[in-house]
Short mmCIF file of C-alpha atoms in Angstrom, two decimals:
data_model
loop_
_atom_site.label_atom_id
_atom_site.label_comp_id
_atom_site.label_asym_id
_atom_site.label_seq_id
_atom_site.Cartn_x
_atom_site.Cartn_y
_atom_site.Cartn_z
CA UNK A 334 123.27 86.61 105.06
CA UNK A 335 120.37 84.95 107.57
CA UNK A 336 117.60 87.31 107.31
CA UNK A 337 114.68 86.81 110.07
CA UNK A 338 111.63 88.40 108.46
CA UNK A 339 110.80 87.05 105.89
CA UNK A 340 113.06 84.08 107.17
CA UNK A 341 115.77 83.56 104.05
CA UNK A 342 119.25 82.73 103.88
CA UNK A 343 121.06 84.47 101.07
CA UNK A 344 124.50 83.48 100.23
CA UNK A 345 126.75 84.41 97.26
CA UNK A 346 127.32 82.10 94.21
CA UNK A 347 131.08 81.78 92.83
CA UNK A 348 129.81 84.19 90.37
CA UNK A 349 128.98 86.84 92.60
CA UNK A 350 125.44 85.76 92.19
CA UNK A 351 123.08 86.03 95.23
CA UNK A 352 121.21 82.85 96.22
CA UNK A 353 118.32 83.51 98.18
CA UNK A 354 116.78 80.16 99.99
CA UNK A 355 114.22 79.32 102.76
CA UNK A 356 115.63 79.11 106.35
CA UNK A 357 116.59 80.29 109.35
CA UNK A 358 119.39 80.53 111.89
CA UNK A 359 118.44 78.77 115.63
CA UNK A 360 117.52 81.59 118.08
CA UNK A 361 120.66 80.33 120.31
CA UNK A 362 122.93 82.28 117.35
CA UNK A 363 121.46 85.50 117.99
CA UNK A 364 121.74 85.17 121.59
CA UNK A 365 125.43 84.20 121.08
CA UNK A 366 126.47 87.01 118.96
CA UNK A 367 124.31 89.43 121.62
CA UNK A 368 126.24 88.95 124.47
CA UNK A 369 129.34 89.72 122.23
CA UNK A 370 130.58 93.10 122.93
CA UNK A 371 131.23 93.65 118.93
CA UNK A 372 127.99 91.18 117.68
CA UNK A 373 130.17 88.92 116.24
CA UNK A 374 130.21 85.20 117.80
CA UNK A 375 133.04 82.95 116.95
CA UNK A 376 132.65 79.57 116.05
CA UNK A 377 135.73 78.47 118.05
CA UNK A 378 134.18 80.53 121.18
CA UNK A 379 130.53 79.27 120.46
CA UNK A 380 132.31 75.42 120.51
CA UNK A 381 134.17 76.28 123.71
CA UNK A 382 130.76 76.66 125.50
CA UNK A 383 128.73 74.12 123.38
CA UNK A 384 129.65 71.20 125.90
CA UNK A 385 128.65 73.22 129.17
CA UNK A 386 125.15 74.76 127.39
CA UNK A 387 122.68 73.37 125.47
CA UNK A 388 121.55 76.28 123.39
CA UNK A 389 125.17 77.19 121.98
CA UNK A 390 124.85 73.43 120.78
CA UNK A 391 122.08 74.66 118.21
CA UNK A 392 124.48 77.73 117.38
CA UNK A 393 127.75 75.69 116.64
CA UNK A 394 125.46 72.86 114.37
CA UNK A 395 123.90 76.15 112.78
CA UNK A 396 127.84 77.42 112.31
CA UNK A 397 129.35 74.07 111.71
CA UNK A 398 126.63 72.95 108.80
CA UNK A 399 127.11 76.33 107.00
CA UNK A 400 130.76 76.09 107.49
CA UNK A 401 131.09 79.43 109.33
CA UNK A 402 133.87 81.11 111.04
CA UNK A 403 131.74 83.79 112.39
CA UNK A 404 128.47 85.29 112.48
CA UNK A 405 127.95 89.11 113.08
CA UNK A 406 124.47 90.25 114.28
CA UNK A 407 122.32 92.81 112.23
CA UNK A 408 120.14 94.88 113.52
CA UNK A 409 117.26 97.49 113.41
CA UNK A 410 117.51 99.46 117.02
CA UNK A 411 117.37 96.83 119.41
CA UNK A 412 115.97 94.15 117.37
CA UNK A 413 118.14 91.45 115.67
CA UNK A 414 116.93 91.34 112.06
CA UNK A 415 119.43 89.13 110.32
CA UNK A 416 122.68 88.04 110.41
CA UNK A 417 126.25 87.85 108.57
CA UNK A 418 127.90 84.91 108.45
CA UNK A 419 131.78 84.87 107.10
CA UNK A 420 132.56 81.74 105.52
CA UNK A 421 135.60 79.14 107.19
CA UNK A 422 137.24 78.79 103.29
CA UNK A 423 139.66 76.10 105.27
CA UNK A 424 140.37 78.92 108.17
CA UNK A 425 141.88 77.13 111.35
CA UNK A 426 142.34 80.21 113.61
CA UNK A 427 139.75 82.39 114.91
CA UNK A 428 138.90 85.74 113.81
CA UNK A 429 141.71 88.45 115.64
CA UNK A 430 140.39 91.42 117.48
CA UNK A 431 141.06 93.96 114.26
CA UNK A 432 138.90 91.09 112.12
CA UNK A 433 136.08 91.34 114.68
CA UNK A 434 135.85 94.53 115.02
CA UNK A 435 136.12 95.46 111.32
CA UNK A 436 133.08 92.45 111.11
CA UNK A 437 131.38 93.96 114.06
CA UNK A 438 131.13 97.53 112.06
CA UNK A 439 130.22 96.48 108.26
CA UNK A 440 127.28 94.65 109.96
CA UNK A 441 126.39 97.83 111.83
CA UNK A 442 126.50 99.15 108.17
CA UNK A 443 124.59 96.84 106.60
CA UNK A 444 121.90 97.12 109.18
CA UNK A 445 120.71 100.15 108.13
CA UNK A 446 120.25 98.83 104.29
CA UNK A 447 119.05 95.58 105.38
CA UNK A 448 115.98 97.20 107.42
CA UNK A 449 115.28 100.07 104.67
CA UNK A 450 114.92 96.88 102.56
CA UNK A 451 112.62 94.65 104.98
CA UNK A 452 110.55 97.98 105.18
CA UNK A 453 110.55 98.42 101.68
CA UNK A 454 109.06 94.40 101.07
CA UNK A 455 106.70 94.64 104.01
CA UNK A 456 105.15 98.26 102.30
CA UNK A 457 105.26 96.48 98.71
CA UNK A 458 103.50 93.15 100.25
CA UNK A 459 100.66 95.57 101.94
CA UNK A 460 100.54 97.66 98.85
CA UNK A 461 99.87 94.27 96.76
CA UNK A 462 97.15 92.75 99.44
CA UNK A 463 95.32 96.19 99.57
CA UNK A 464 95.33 95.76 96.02
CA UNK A 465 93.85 92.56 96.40
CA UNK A 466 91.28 93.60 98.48
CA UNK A 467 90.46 96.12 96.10
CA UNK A 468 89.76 94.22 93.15
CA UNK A 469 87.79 91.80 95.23
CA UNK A 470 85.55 94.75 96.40
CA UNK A 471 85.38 95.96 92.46
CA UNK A 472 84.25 92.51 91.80
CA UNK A 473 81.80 92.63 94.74
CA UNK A 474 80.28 96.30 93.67
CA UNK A 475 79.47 94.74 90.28
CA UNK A 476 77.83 91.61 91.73
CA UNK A 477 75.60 93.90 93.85
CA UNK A 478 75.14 96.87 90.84
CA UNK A 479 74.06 93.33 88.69
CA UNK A 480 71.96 92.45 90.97
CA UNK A 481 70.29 95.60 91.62
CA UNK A 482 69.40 95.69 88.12
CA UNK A 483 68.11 92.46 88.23
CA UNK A 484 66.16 93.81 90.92
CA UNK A 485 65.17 97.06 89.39
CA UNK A 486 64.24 95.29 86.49
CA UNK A 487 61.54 93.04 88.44
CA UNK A 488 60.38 96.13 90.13
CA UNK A 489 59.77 97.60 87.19
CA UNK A 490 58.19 94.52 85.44
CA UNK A 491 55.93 93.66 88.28
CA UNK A 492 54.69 97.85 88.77
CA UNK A 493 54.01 97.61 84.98
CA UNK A 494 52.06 94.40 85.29
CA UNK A 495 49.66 96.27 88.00
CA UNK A 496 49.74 99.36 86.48
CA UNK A 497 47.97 97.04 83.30
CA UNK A 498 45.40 95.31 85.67
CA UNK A 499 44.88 98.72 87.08
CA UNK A 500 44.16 99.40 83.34
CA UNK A 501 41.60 96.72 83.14
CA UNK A 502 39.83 97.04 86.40
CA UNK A 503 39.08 100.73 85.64
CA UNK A 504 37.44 99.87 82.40
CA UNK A 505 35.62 96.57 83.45
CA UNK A 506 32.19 97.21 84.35
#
């Protein structure tokens, strides 16, 4: 799984066990698997055009490195927002039609949970920086209520001190 934002590449341990790691997939992948009717781009039809176009070059290395078969797009509306990638696991032949299609729909499917769950982390990263902010501004309020203490204090010092000498002066001949 190629997530965009935040850009992470999850993949399953033998275990079962996801793996989640920096990086992205080259924009050229997303194009590819686009302009397929289903979303799903082949790696045999992504090398097919790799001599004859440079940006399905970046898509097969991004296929071929992975050791992909296929990648089906994911999406939130019109934006691509991740996507699947089914590994080779010493497949020769492409992906049939029934394969595709049945690829093409669980990534429709997992669309839906994969945006719910980018909206989720984006609301729970905001949540965390307003509550950030906040404490900075906490910490900032009791700088300025020490201060105006400080301040109050002085006042108060200073009217005391004239109210003395006003003391003095009235009773000084």
């Amino acid at each position: 799984l190629v997530l965009r934002d935040p850009p992470a590449i999850i993949t399953l341990a033998r275990a079962g066990y996801p793996q989640r790691q920096p990086g992205q997939a080259p924009a050229s992948l997303y194009e590819a698997c686009a302009i397929e009717p289903s979303g799903v781009a082949q790696r045999a039809v992504v090398a097919e055009a790799a001599p004859k176009s440079q940006v399905a070059k970046g898509a097969l290395l991004f296929l071929e490195t992975r050791d992909l078969v296929a990648c089906a797009l994911i999406r939130d509306e019109d934006q691509a927002i991740g996507l699947l990638g089914i590994p080779r696991l010493g497949r020769v032949d492409p992906l049939d039609l029934e394969e595709v299609v049945r690829l093409g729909a669980l990534a429709e499917d997992l669309s839906s949970h994969v945006a719910a769950s980018q909206r989720i982390a984006r609301a729970l990263a905001r949540e965390q920086q307003l509550r950030d902010e906040a404490h900075q501004l906490e910490g900032r309020a009791e700088e300025l209520s020490e201060e105006l203490s400080r301040s109050r204090d002085r006042s108060e010092a200073l009217v005391r001190s004239l109210a003395q000498r006003t003391e003095i002066a009235r009773y000084a001949p």
